[in-house]
Amino acid sequence: MSDELAQRLRKEGYRLTPQRQFVLRAVEKLGHATPDEVYAEVRSQSSAVNVSTVYRTLEVLEELGLVRHAHLSDRAPTYHSVTDHEHFHLVCRNCHTVISVDPDVVAPLAERLEREQGFVIDIGHLAVFGHCVECRPTDEENP
Amino acid sequence: MSDELAQRLRKEGYRLTPQRQFVLRAVEKLGHATPDEVYAEVRSQSSAVNVSTVYRTLEVLEELGLVRHAHLSDRAPTYHSVTDHEHFHLVCRNCHTVISVDPDVVAPLAERLEREQGFVIDIGHLAVFGHCVECRPTDEENP
DNA sequence: CTTGTTGCAAACTTTTTGCATACAC
DNA sequence: GTGTATGCAAAAAGTTTGCAACAAG
């Protein structure tokens, strides 16, 4: 796994550093995580990493296509590894549960938008907000 | 239009103030705007409004269901009036163009998610990122 | 009058930047 | 050795909060 990282980095003239390995590993371990959470995880492994390095590294990793980010909350962006199979997210506005969904489900929509608008969806970045089964609004209450 | 505002405000025990009218009008005029942009617009009408009031007012207006926000950029949230007919957004990651699309287009997806997951999509909040016709990636370049 | 609302200034959170030092290659 | 990467500390950007003064109803 560090092989792939090293390889991709070199290809773009970047260098393989322990920090970059820590960050990538943290993203893979956490699944979906904000920069802060990644930072916390990395720190728990090694205290020798700075926040700004985390930000800079996430940027590089995203440029290399090893991680992606989506906006799963009203606040910070959330990073996830790309080695997980591609997916998009349903986010409950009430309990903040994140459900990963297979891209197939959006395929028809994607095709339609591409056909009608020439717009190509970036599925990995897609976050669909709403309410999960548990939190569905009933008649009397409004979201 | 101020009628509706006044009415809704009172119903919840809020008061009608000039600031709230300014903010609502600004959102309606701008179409899609970040709090900063709303603030700038409001200031151009009257210098007697503070940033924090803009934030507080957007919150109230959203609670009342008069405006909505979505995340159309990696940075700030974007507010839009709900008196515009409901719609969702396609956002080009390259040129940042925002295309408003009729909810009908997502209806099949919405139905499927509701049927299979019990998840109810919040369409007004939906932002779909990707690349518009102009900016579609070709074979050699990656997004 | 009463209580919600505003302005102001300061605090906070998240992210970015400049620069000297450290280290990958 | 050369040039990229990092740590650090400070700045920037966006948002929130406490409180006294103000104003809507």
CSV table of C-alpha atoms (C1' of nucleotides) in Angstrom, one decimal, chain A residues 10 15-16 18 35-36 52 55-56 77, chain C residues 13-19 23-25:
chain,number,residue,atom,x,y,z
A,10,ARG,CA,7.3,10.1,-7.4
A,15,ARG,CA,8.4,12.7,-2.0
A,16,LEU,CA,7.4,9.9,0.2
A,18,PRO,CA,6.3,9.3,7.0
A,35,PRO,CA,-9.3,17.1,8.6
A,36,ASP,CA,-9.6,17.5,12.3
A,52,SER,CA,-0.9,22.3,8.5
A,55,TYR,CA,-4.1,19.9,5.3
A,56,ARG,CA,-1.3,20.0,2.8
A,77,PRO,CA,-15.3,18.6,4.4
C,13,DT,C1',-13.1,27.5,14.6
C,14,DT,C1',-11.2,26.1,10.5
C,15,DT,C1',-7.8,26.7,7.1
C,16,DT,C1',-3.9,29.1,4.9
C,17,DT,C1',0.7,31.2,4.6
C,18,DG,C1',5.7,32.7,5.2
C,19,DC,C1',9.9,31.3,6.5
C,23,DC,C1',15.2,15.5,5.4
C,24,DA,C1',14.1,12.5,1.0
C,25,DC,C1',16.5,11.2,-2.9
